[in-house]
Coordinates of C-alpha atoms in Angstrom, one line a residue:
Chain A
M1 CA -55.6 -44.6 -46.2
R2 CA -53.8 -43.8 -49.4
E3 CA -57.1 -43.4 -51.2
T4 CA -58.4 -41.0 -48.5
R5 CA -55.3 -38.9 -48.8
A6 CA -55.5 -38.8 -52.5
F7 CA -59.1 -37.7 -52.2
I8 CA -58.2 -34.9 -49.8
E9 CA -55.4 -33.7 -52.0
R10 CA -57.8 -33.3 -54.9
L11 CA -60.0 -31.0 -52.8
P12 CA -59.6 -27.2 -53.1
S13 CA -57.1 -25.8 -50.6
T14 CA -59.5 -23.8 -48.5
F15 CA -61.7 -26.8 -48.1
R16 CA -58.7 -28.8 -47.0
A17 CA -57.9 -26.3 -44.3
V18 CA -61.4 -26.4 -42.9
L19 CA -61.2 -30.2 -42.9
G20 CA -57.9 -30.1 -41.0
A21 CA -59.3 -27.7 -38.4
G22 CA -62.3 -30.0 -38.0
A23 CA -60.1 -32.9 -37.4
L24 CA -58.2 -31.0 -34.6
V25 CA -61.5 -30.1 -32.9
V26 CA -62.5 -33.7 -32.9
A27 CA -59.1 -34.7 -31.5
F28 CA -58.8 -32.2 -28.7
G29 CA -62.4 -31.0 -28.2
S30 CA -63.0 -33.2 -25.2
T31 CA -60.2 -31.6 -23.0
P32 CA -61.1 -28.9 -20.4
A33 CA -60.8 -25.3 -21.4
I34 CA -57.8 -24.3 -19.2
A35 CA -55.6 -27.3 -20.2
Q36 CA -56.0 -26.2 -23.8
E37 CA -53.4 -23.5 -23.1
L38 CA -51.2 -25.6 -20.8
T39 CA -48.8 -28.2 -22.0
G40 CA -45.8 -30.1 -20.7
T41 CA -44.2 -28.8 -17.5
L42 CA -46.8 -26.0 -17.0
A43 CA -49.6 -28.6 -17.1
K44 CA -47.7 -30.8 -14.7
I45 CA -47.1 -28.0 -12.3
N46 CA -50.8 -26.9 -12.5
E47 CA -52.0 -30.4 -11.8
S48 CA -49.7 -31.1 -8.9
G49 CA -49.7 -27.6 -7.4
T50 CA -45.9 -28.0 -6.9
I51 CA -42.9 -26.8 -8.8
L52 CA -39.8 -28.9 -8.3
V53 CA -36.6 -26.8 -8.4
G54 CA -33.3 -28.7 -8.8
H55 CA -30.3 -27.1 -7.1
R56 CA -26.6 -27.8 -6.4
E57 CA -25.2 -28.0 -2.9
T58 CA -21.8 -26.5 -3.3
S59 CA -21.8 -24.4 -6.4
I60 CA -20.8 -21.1 -4.8
P61 CA -22.1 -18.5 -5.6
F62 CA -24.5 -20.0 -8.1
S63 CA -26.5 -22.5 -6.1
W64 CA -25.5 -23.8 -2.7
I65 CA -26.7 -24.5 0.8
D66 CA -25.1 -22.5 3.5
S67 CA -23.7 -24.0 6.7
D68 CA -26.9 -23.0 8.5
G69 CA -28.7 -25.6 6.3
G70 CA -31.5 -23.4 5.1
D71 CA -33.0 -23.2 1.6
P72 CA -30.5 -23.1 -1.3
K73 CA -29.4 -19.7 -2.4
G74 CA -27.3 -18.0 -5.0
Y75 CA -27.3 -16.3 -8.4
S76 CA -29.0 -19.1 -10.3
I77 CA -31.5 -19.7 -7.5
D78 CA -32.5 -16.0 -7.6
L79 CA -33.0 -16.2 -11.4
C80 CA -35.1 -19.4 -11.0
M81 CA -37.2 -17.8 -8.4
K82 CA -38.1 -15.1 -10.9
V83 CA -39.2 -17.9 -13.2
V84 CA -41.2 -19.4 -10.4
D85 CA -42.9 -16.1 -9.7
K86 CA -43.9 -15.9 -13.4
V87 CA -45.3 -19.5 -13.2
K88 CA -47.4 -18.5 -10.2
E89 CA -48.7 -15.5 -12.1
V90 CA -49.5 -17.5 -15.3
L91 CA -51.2 -20.3 -13.4
E92 CA -52.9 -17.8 -11.1
K93 CA -51.7 -19.8 -8.1
P94 CA -49.9 -17.3 -5.7
D95 CA -49.4 -20.0 -3.1
L96 CA -47.8 -22.5 -5.5
N97 CA -45.7 -25.0 -3.6
V98 CA -42.0 -24.7 -4.3
R99 CA -39.9 -27.8 -3.5
F100 CA -36.1 -27.9 -3.7
V101 CA -34.4 -31.1 -4.9
P102 CA -30.6 -31.4 -4.7
V103 CA -28.9 -32.6 -7.9
T104 CA -25.3 -33.3 -8.9
P105 CA -23.5 -33.1 -12.2
Q106 CA -24.2 -36.8 -12.7
T107 CA -27.9 -36.7 -11.8
R108 CA -29.0 -33.3 -13.1
I109 CA -29.9 -34.3 -16.7
P110 CA -31.6 -37.6 -15.9
L111 CA -33.6 -36.1 -13.1
L112 CA -34.8 -33.3 -15.3
A113 CA -35.6 -35.7 -18.1
N114 CA -37.7 -38.0 -15.9
G115 CA -39.6 -35.2 -14.2
T116 CA -38.1 -35.4 -10.7
I117 CA -37.2 -31.7 -11.2
D118 CA -38.9 -29.2 -13.5
I119 CA -36.0 -26.7 -13.7
E120 CA -32.3 -26.9 -12.9
C121 CA -30.7 -24.0 -11.2
G122 CA -27.0 -24.6 -10.8
S123 CA -23.8 -24.0 -12.8
T124 CA -24.4 -26.0 -15.9
T125 CA -22.6 -25.3 -19.2
N126 CA -24.8 -25.1 -22.2
K127 CA -23.3 -27.7 -24.5
L128 CA -24.7 -29.0 -27.8
S129 CA -24.2 -32.6 -26.7
R130 CA -26.4 -31.9 -23.7
Q131 CA -29.0 -30.3 -25.9
E132 CA -29.7 -33.7 -27.2
Q133 CA -31.3 -34.4 -23.8
V134 CA -32.4 -31.0 -22.4
S135 CA -33.0 -27.4 -23.4
Y136 CA -31.6 -24.2 -22.0
L137 CA -32.8 -20.7 -21.1
P138 CA -30.6 -17.8 -22.3
T139 CA -27.0 -17.8 -21.0
T140 CA -26.9 -16.2 -17.6
F141 CA -23.2 -16.5 -16.9
I142 CA -20.0 -17.0 -18.9
T143 CA -16.9 -18.6 -17.6
G144 CA -13.9 -20.3 -19.2
T145 CA -10.4 -21.5 -18.5
K146 CA -8.2 -19.0 -16.9
L147 CA -5.0 -18.9 -14.9
L148 CA -4.6 -18.4 -11.2
V149 CA -1.2 -17.0 -10.2
K150 CA 0.4 -15.2 -7.3
K151 CA 0.3 -11.4 -7.7
D152 CA 4.0 -10.8 -7.6
S153 CA 4.7 -13.5 -10.2
G154 CA 4.4 -11.1 -13.2
I155 CA 2.5 -13.8 -15.2
A156 CA -0.3 -12.4 -17.3
Q157 CA -1.0 -15.1 -19.8
L158 CA -0.1 -18.7 -20.8
E159 CA 2.9 -17.6 -22.8
D160 CA 4.5 -16.1 -19.7
L161 CA 4.7 -19.5 -18.2
V162 CA 7.5 -20.7 -20.6
G163 CA 10.2 -22.3 -18.5
K164 CA 7.8 -22.5 -15.5
R165 CA 5.3 -25.0 -14.1
I166 CA 1.5 -25.1 -14.2
A167 CA -0.7 -27.5 -12.2
L168 CA -3.7 -29.0 -14.0
A169 CA -6.4 -31.2 -12.5
Q170 CA -6.6 -34.6 -14.1
G171 CA -9.7 -35.2 -16.2
T172 CA -10.9 -31.6 -16.4
T173 CA -11.7 -29.9 -19.7
N174 CA -9.3 -27.3 -18.6
E175 CA -6.5 -29.8 -18.6
R176 CA -7.2 -30.7 -22.2
V177 CA -7.5 -27.1 -23.3
I178 CA -4.1 -26.0 -21.8
K179 CA -2.3 -29.2 -22.9
A180 CA -3.6 -28.7 -26.4
M181 CA -2.4 -25.0 -26.4
I182 CA 1.0 -26.0 -25.1
E183 CA 1.4 -28.6 -27.8
E184 CA 0.0 -26.3 -30.6
Q185 CA 2.3 -23.5 -29.9
S186 CA 5.1 -25.8 -28.7
L187 CA 5.6 -23.9 -25.5
D188 CA 8.1 -25.1 -23.0
I189 CA 5.8 -25.3 -20.0
D190 CA 6.1 -28.0 -17.4
V191 CA 2.8 -29.6 -16.3
L192 CA 2.1 -31.0 -12.9
N193 CA -0.9 -33.3 -12.8
V194 CA -2.9 -32.9 -9.6
A195 CA -5.9 -34.8 -8.4
D196 CA -8.4 -32.0 -7.7
H197 CA -8.8 -28.2 -7.3
A198 CA -7.8 -28.2 -3.7
E199 CA -4.5 -30.0 -4.4
G200 CA -3.9 -27.7 -7.4
F201 CA -4.3 -24.7 -5.2
L202 CA -2.1 -26.2 -2.5
S203 CA 0.6 -26.6 -5.1
L204 CA 0.4 -23.0 -6.1
E205 CA 0.2 -21.8 -2.5
T206 CA 3.4 -23.7 -1.6
D207 CA 5.3 -22.4 -4.7
R208 CA 5.5 -25.9 -6.2
V209 CA 4.0 -24.4 -9.4
D210 CA 3.6 -20.9 -10.8
A211 CA 0.0 -21.2 -11.9
Y212 CA -3.1 -23.3 -11.6
S213 CA -5.9 -23.4 -14.2
T214 CA -9.6 -24.2 -14.2
D215 CA -13.0 -22.3 -14.8
H216 CA -12.3 -18.7 -13.9
I217 CA -15.2 -18.5 -11.5
L218 CA -14.0 -21.6 -9.6
L219 CA -10.6 -19.9 -9.3
F220 CA -12.3 -17.1 -7.4
G221 CA -13.9 -19.6 -5.2
L222 CA -10.5 -21.0 -4.4
I223 CA -9.1 -17.6 -3.6
T224 CA -11.9 -16.8 -1.2
R225 CA -11.1 -19.9 0.7
S226 CA -7.4 -19.2 1.0
N227 CA -5.6 -17.7 4.0
S228 CA -4.5 -14.7 2.2
P229 CA -6.8 -13.9 -0.7
E230 CA -5.0 -10.7 -1.5
D231 CA -1.9 -12.6 -2.7
Y232 CA -3.6 -14.2 -5.7
E233 CA -5.1 -13.0 -8.9
V234 CA -6.9 -14.5 -11.9
V235 CA -5.2 -13.6 -15.2
G236 CA -5.3 -14.1 -18.9
D237 CA -8.0 -14.4 -21.6
F238 CA -10.6 -17.0 -21.6
L239 CA -8.9 -20.1 -23.0
S240 CA -12.2 -21.9 -23.4
Y241 CA -15.9 -20.9 -23.5
D242 CA -18.3 -22.2 -20.9
P243 CA -21.7 -20.5 -21.0
Y244 CA -23.8 -21.4 -17.9
A245 CA -27.6 -21.5 -18.3
I246 CA -30.7 -22.7 -16.5
M247 CA -31.9 -26.1 -17.8
V248 CA -35.4 -27.0 -18.7
R249 CA -37.0 -30.1 -20.3
R250 CA -36.5 -30.6 -24.0
N251 CA -39.5 -30.3 -26.4
D252 CA -41.4 -28.1 -24.0
A253 CA -41.6 -24.9 -26.0
D254 CA -44.2 -23.2 -23.7
F255 CA -42.3 -23.6 -20.5
Q256 CA -39.0 -22.7 -22.2
L257 CA -40.7 -19.6 -23.7
L258 CA -42.0 -18.6 -20.3
G259 CA -38.5 -18.9 -18.8
T260 CA -36.8 -17.1 -21.7
R261 CA -39.3 -14.3 -21.3
V262 CA -38.5 -13.9 -17.6
I263 CA -34.7 -14.0 -18.2
A264 CA -34.9 -11.6 -21.2
D265 CA -37.0 -9.2 -19.1
L266 CA -34.3 -9.2 -16.4
F267 CA -31.6 -8.5 -19.0
R268 CA -33.7 -5.7 -20.7
T269 CA -34.6 -3.9 -17.6
G270 CA -31.1 -4.2 -16.1
E271 CA -32.4 -5.9 -13.0
I272 CA -29.9 -8.6 -13.8
K273 CA -27.1 -6.2 -12.7
E274 CA -28.5 -6.0 -9.2
I275 CA -29.0 -9.7 -8.9
Y276 CA -25.5 -10.2 -10.2
A277 CA -23.9 -7.7 -7.8
K278 CA -25.7 -9.3 -4.9
W279 CA -23.7 -12.6 -5.4
F280 CA -20.5 -11.6 -7.1
E281 CA -19.6 -8.1 -5.9
P282 CA -18.3 -9.2 -3.5
F283 CA -18.4 -12.9 -3.2
P284 CA -20.8 -14.1 -0.4
T285 CA -17.9 -16.1 1.1
S286 CA -15.3 -13.3 1.2
D287 CA -15.6 -9.6 1.0
A288 CA -12.1 -9.4 -0.4
V289 CA -13.0 -10.9 -3.7
S290 CA -15.2 -9.2 -6.1
E291 CA -15.8 -10.1 -9.8
P292 CA -17.6 -7.4 -11.8
P293 CA -19.5 -8.7 -14.9
T294 CA -17.0 -9.2 -17.8
D295 CA -17.5 -7.3 -21.0
L296 CA -18.4 -10.6 -22.7
L297 CA -21.1 -11.3 -20.1
Q298 CA -22.6 -7.8 -20.4
A299 CA -22.7 -8.2 -24.2
S300 CA -24.4 -11.6 -23.7
W301 CA -27.0 -10.0 -21.5
R302 CA -27.7 -7.3 -24.1
I303 CA -27.9 -9.8 -27.0
N304 CA -30.4 -11.9 -25.1
A305 CA -32.5 -9.0 -24.0
F306 CA -35.2 -9.8 -26.6
P307 CA -37.9 -7.2 -27.0
E308 CA -41.4 -8.2 -26.0
Chain B
M1 CA -24.7 -53.5 -21.7
E2 CA -24.7 -50.5 -24.0
Y3 CA -21.0 -50.1 -24.6
N4 CA -19.0 -49.6 -27.7
W5 CA -15.9 -51.8 -27.3
D6 CA -12.8 -50.5 -29.0
W7 CA -9.7 -52.4 -28.1
G8 CA -7.9 -50.6 -30.9
V9 CA -7.8 -47.5 -28.7
L10 CA -5.0 -49.1 -26.7
F11 CA -2.8 -49.3 -29.8
R12 CA -3.5 -45.9 -31.2
E13 CA -1.2 -42.9 -30.6
P14 CA -0.9 -41.1 -28.3
Y15 CA -2.6 -43.7 -26.0
F16 CA -0.2 -46.5 -26.8
G17 CA 2.7 -44.2 -26.0
W18 CA 1.0 -43.2 -22.8
I19 CA 0.7 -46.8 -21.7
I20 CA 4.4 -47.6 -22.5
D21 CA 5.4 -44.4 -20.7
G22 CA 3.2 -45.5 -17.7
I23 CA 4.8 -48.9 -17.6
G24 CA 8.2 -47.2 -17.6
W25 CA 7.4 -45.1 -14.6
T26 CA 5.8 -48.0 -12.7
V27 CA 8.9 -50.1 -13.1
T28 CA 11.3 -47.2 -12.4
V29 CA 9.6 -46.1 -9.3
S30 CA 9.2 -49.6 -8.0
I31 CA 12.7 -50.8 -8.6
A32 CA 14.3 -47.6 -7.2
A33 CA 12.0 -47.7 -4.2
W34 CA 12.9 -51.4 -3.7
I35 CA 16.6 -50.6 -3.6
I36 CA 16.0 -48.0 -0.9
A37 CA 13.6 -50.4 1.0
F38 CA 16.1 -53.3 0.8
T39 CA 19.0 -51.3 2.0
I40 CA 17.3 -49.4 4.8
G41 CA 15.2 -52.5 5.7
S42 CA 18.3 -54.6 6.0
V43 CA 20.0 -52.2 8.3
V44 CA 17.0 -51.6 10.5
G45 CA 16.0 -55.3 10.5
V46 CA 19.5 -56.2 11.8
A47 CA 19.4 -53.3 14.2
R48 CA 16.2 -54.7 15.7
T49 CA 18.0 -57.8 16.8
V50 CA 21.4 -56.6 18.0
P51 CA 22.3 -56.8 21.7
V52 CA 22.5 -53.0 22.1
R53 CA 19.5 -51.6 23.7
W54 CA 19.4 -48.0 22.2
V55 CA 20.0 -49.3 18.7
R56 CA 17.1 -51.8 19.1
S57 CA 14.9 -49.0 20.3
A58 CA 15.8 -46.7 17.5
A59 CA 15.1 -49.4 14.9
T60 CA 11.8 -50.2 16.6
V61 CA 10.7 -46.6 16.5
Y62 CA 11.5 -46.5 12.8
V63 CA 9.5 -49.6 12.0
E64 CA 6.5 -48.6 14.1
L65 CA 6.5 -45.1 12.7
F66 CA 6.6 -46.1 9.0
R67 CA 4.6 -49.3 9.3
N68 CA 1.6 -47.7 11.1
I69 CA 1.0 -44.6 9.0
P70 CA -0.9 -45.3 5.8
L71 CA 1.3 -45.1 2.7
L72 CA -1.0 -42.5 1.1
V73 CA -0.7 -40.2 4.1
Q74 CA 3.1 -40.7 4.1
L75 CA 3.3 -39.7 0.4
F76 CA 1.3 -36.5 1.2
L77 CA 3.6 -35.8 4.2
W78 CA 6.7 -36.2 2.1
Y79 CA 5.3 -34.2 -0.8
F80 CA 3.3 -31.4 0.8
V81 CA 4.4 -31.1 4.4
L82 CA 8.1 -31.8 4.5
P83 CA 9.1 -28.9 2.2
E84 CA 7.2 -26.5 4.3
V85 CA 8.8 -27.4 7.6
L86 CA 12.3 -27.3 6.3
P87 CA 14.2 -24.0 6.0
R88 CA 12.8 -22.0 3.1
E89 CA 15.7 -22.5 0.7
W90 CA 15.7 -26.3 1.2
G91 CA 11.9 -26.4 0.7
L92 CA 12.1 -24.5 -2.5
W93 CA 14.9 -26.7 -3.7
M94 CA 12.7 -29.8 -3.0
K95 CA 9.8 -28.2 -4.9
R96 CA 11.7 -26.8 -7.8
E97 CA 15.3 -27.7 -8.3
M98 CA 15.2 -31.4 -7.2
P99 CA 15.2 -33.5 -10.4
L100 CA 11.7 -34.9 -11.0
P101 CA 10.2 -33.8 -7.7
E102 CA 7.1 -36.0 -7.9
V103 CA 8.9 -39.2 -9.0
T104 CA 11.7 -38.6 -6.4
T105 CA 9.2 -38.1 -3.6
A106 CA 7.3 -41.2 -4.6
I107 CA 10.4 -43.3 -4.7
I108 CA 11.5 -42.0 -1.2
G109 CA 8.1 -42.4 0.3
L110 CA 7.5 -45.8 -1.1
G111 CA 11.0 -46.9 -0.2
F112 CA 10.9 -45.8 3.4
Y113 CA 7.5 -47.3 3.9
T114 CA 8.5 -50.7 2.4
A115 CA 11.8 -50.6 4.3
S116 CA 9.8 -51.0 7.6
R117 CA 8.2 -54.1 6.2
V118 CA 11.4 -55.5 4.9
A119 CA 13.0 -54.8 8.3
E120 CA 10.4 -57.0 9.9
Q121 CA 11.1 -59.8 7.5
V122 CA 14.8 -59.6 8.1
R123 CA 14.3 -59.5 11.9
S124 CA 12.0 -62.6 11.7
G125 CA 14.6 -64.3 9.5
I126 CA 17.4 -63.7 12.1
E127 CA 15.1 -64.7 15.0
A128 CA 14.2 -67.9 13.2
I129 CA 17.8 -69.1 13.4
P130 CA 18.1 -71.4 16.4
R131 CA 19.9 -69.7 19.3
G132 CA 22.5 -72.6 19.3
Q133 CA 24.0 -71.0 16.2
S134 CA 24.7 -67.7 17.9
M135 CA 26.0 -69.5 20.9
A136 CA 28.2 -71.7 18.8
G137 CA 29.5 -68.6 17.0
Y138 CA 30.4 -66.9 20.2
A139 CA 32.0 -70.1 21.5
T140 CA 34.3 -70.2 18.5
G141 CA 35.5 -66.7 19.4
L142 CA 33.5 -64.6 16.9
T143 CA 32.7 -61.0 17.8
T144 CA 29.1 -59.9 17.5
V145 CA 29.9 -58.2 14.2
Q146 CA 31.5 -61.3 12.8
L147 CA 28.6 -63.4 14.1
Y148 CA 26.2 -61.3 12.1
R149 CA 28.5 -61.0 9.1
H150 CA 29.3 -64.7 8.7
I151 CA 26.4 -66.6 10.3
L152 CA 23.1 -64.8 11.1
V153 CA 22.7 -62.4 8.1
P154 CA 23.6 -64.9 5.3
V155 CA 21.3 -67.6 6.7
A156 CA 18.5 -65.2 7.5
Y157 CA 18.4 -63.8 3.9
R158 CA 18.2 -67.3 2.5
L159 CA 15.2 -68.0 4.8
I160 CA 13.2 -64.9 4.0
V161 CA 13.2 -65.1 0.2
P162 CA 9.5 -66.2 0.1
P163 CA 8.1 -63.3 2.3
L164 CA 10.4 -60.9 0.5
T165 CA 8.9 -61.9 -2.8
S166 CA 5.6 -60.7 -1.4
E167 CA 7.0 -57.4 -0.4
F168 CA 8.6 -57.0 -3.8
L169 CA 5.3 -57.7 -5.5
T170 CA 3.5 -55.3 -3.2
I171 CA 5.9 -52.4 -4.0
F172 CA 4.8 -52.7 -7.7
K173 CA 1.2 -52.5 -6.7
N174 CA 1.7 -49.7 -4.2
S175 CA 3.5 -47.7 -6.8
S176 CA 0.1 -46.9 -8.2
L177 CA -0.4 -44.5 -5.2
A178 CA 2.2 -42.3 -6.8
L179 CA -0.5 -41.0 -9.1
T180 CA -1.9 -39.0 -6.2
I181 CA 1.1 -36.8 -6.2
G182 CA 1.2 -36.5 -10.0
V183 CA 3.4 -39.3 -11.2
L184 CA 1.9 -40.5 -14.5
E185 CA 2.4 -44.3 -14.0
T186 CA 0.3 -47.1 -15.4
T187 CA -2.8 -46.5 -13.3
A188 CA -2.7 -42.7 -13.9
R189 CA -2.3 -43.3 -17.6
S190 CA -5.3 -45.6 -17.7
R191 CA -7.4 -43.0 -16.0
Q192 CA -6.2 -40.4 -18.4
I193 CA -7.1 -42.6 -21.4
T194 CA -10.5 -43.2 -19.9
E195 CA -11.1 -39.4 -19.6
F196 CA -10.0 -38.8 -23.1
T197 CA -11.7 -41.6 -24.9
F198 CA -14.4 -42.9 -22.5
Q199 CA -13.0 -46.4 -23.2
G200 CA -12.5 -47.1 -19.5
F201 CA -13.0 -50.9 -19.6
E202 CA -10.3 -51.2 -22.2
A203 CA -7.9 -48.9 -20.4
F204 CA -8.2 -50.6 -17.0
T205 CA -8.2 -54.1 -18.5
A206 CA -4.8 -53.1 -20.0
A207 CA -3.6 -51.9 -16.6
T208 CA -4.7 -55.1 -15.0
V209 CA -2.9 -57.2 -17.6
I210 CA 0.2 -55.1 -17.2
Y211 CA 0.3 -55.4 -13.5
I212 CA -0.2 -59.2 -13.7
V213 CA 2.5 -59.6 -16.3
I214 CA 4.9 -57.5 -14.2
T215 CA 4.1 -59.4 -10.9
L216 CA 4.2 -62.8 -12.6
T217 CA 7.6 -62.0 -14.0
V218 CA 8.8 -60.9 -10.6
T219 CA 7.4 -64.1 -9.1
A220 CA 9.2 -66.2 -11.6
F221 CA 12.4 -64.4 -11.0
M222 CA 12.1 -64.8 -7.2
T223 CA 11.3 -68.5 -7.5
V224 CA 14.6 -69.0 -9.3
V225 CA 16.3 -67.0 -6.5
D226 CA 14.5 -69.1 -3.9
E227 CA 15.5 -72.3 -5.6
R228 CA 19.2 -71.3 -5.5
A229 CA 19.1 -69.8 -2.1
K230 CA 17.1 -72.1 0.0
I231 CA 18.8 -74.2 2.7
P232 CA 17.7 -77.9 2.3
G233 CA 16.3 -79.3 5.5
F234 CA 16.0 -75.9 7.3
I235 CA 12.7 -75.8 8.9
T236 CA 11.5 -72.5 7.4
G237 CA 13.3 -73.2 4.1
G238 CA 10.6 -75.5 2.7
R239 CA 7.2 -74.4 1.6

């Protein structure tokens, strides 16, 4: 082997290139013509005639199943359907079978990795640690830790809570962020540990605390479910950064490129604004709550609007 | 199993401090709740045996009410519902001004619940005393109050030390439910350490050991009490 290699290295470079190309032809020459262009997920979809779309069941308004029990819907689902349309076009299979597969935060990554789903359309934060297992399309939504307060409280940011109480759900990233900030700035803010979002909201509703904190979009979800949505508001700057993105399999450059192209097109043409408005202005679960795209999100759309 | 054991996490700050803090709240909540349970339980237990019908009924209502509602539900009722049904100022006071609202609520909830169980032990203790004793008491001219004060209650308490030990142990274990209303006691702290370090096995092993040490200490203490208190030859006194 070493001798062969030494021999090749002594050859002129053009000759070496020809030799390399020849080796490639030998290696892949036997595969059919169409598969030559298709790899990974696209090849899998082409072969099975089905695309498997992973969705969440309660991530309102990103990806959820309504009480009528129909197909999943939401912002992320709409975006994924655009990707599916593109797949149909590329594979020239207009009647491609689309199958929805429910996933949870615990199952979404393994199911994507093992091929049970081909694309995950939910509310997943793009994290570097997750990128060790999966890849992401461009960021489609940006959330982060914010504060939920009553409108008449006069609280606009974390510092306004000095001498007051805030509820935090045990085990959330938001809990850590807020506690770290309180410690860093040595703020005199009392913390009430609650078990979940519902209990945190109940504590705020009953005046037990002055604020509750979690991902800002989830706070809107909580407001829509309250008896008097007009009494609450979400305030403050983002205290953490959680960019949501559609997940695809890792090491599948072709499919990732296809998805990125679809998303970038939506950003560039501005179509994303219509899709966004459909799900966030107002919320599908309550006409009283509307969340226009933040400046940060609009900037992100523009940054990711790659030219063709 | 793919798991990186790190027992050292239990002795690193801030986690070590959290555990100590958690033990402090477990013991505080349990002891304080026990004082309430023992006091109310004694009164209600005696009331369940007195020869006055309405007193007996009232005590029975108390026992059945607190014994038959799950403790977790009771804690939620005390914590979330009670302040809302009271007049607004009182409710606000409970939620804001009352010192340590979560801890106080946990102590009261746990205390009232355990009181119903203690009451039943006290009642069974009194009823275990042969009727001849009461009759002899009345025959010597004691009033009902004197009968209870000098004969029934002192004997009953000495009989029920073993079952009371169980209730005392249970209150330490039940105190872990206080985490649902935000008291950072031992179990809550173990969960918190798990969430921060992902060393769940170590954190919960520590909690297990802590509960066992606490309950074994209580058992040892109560054994001494039982040795001193038991009435030789009394049928329920032996074990």
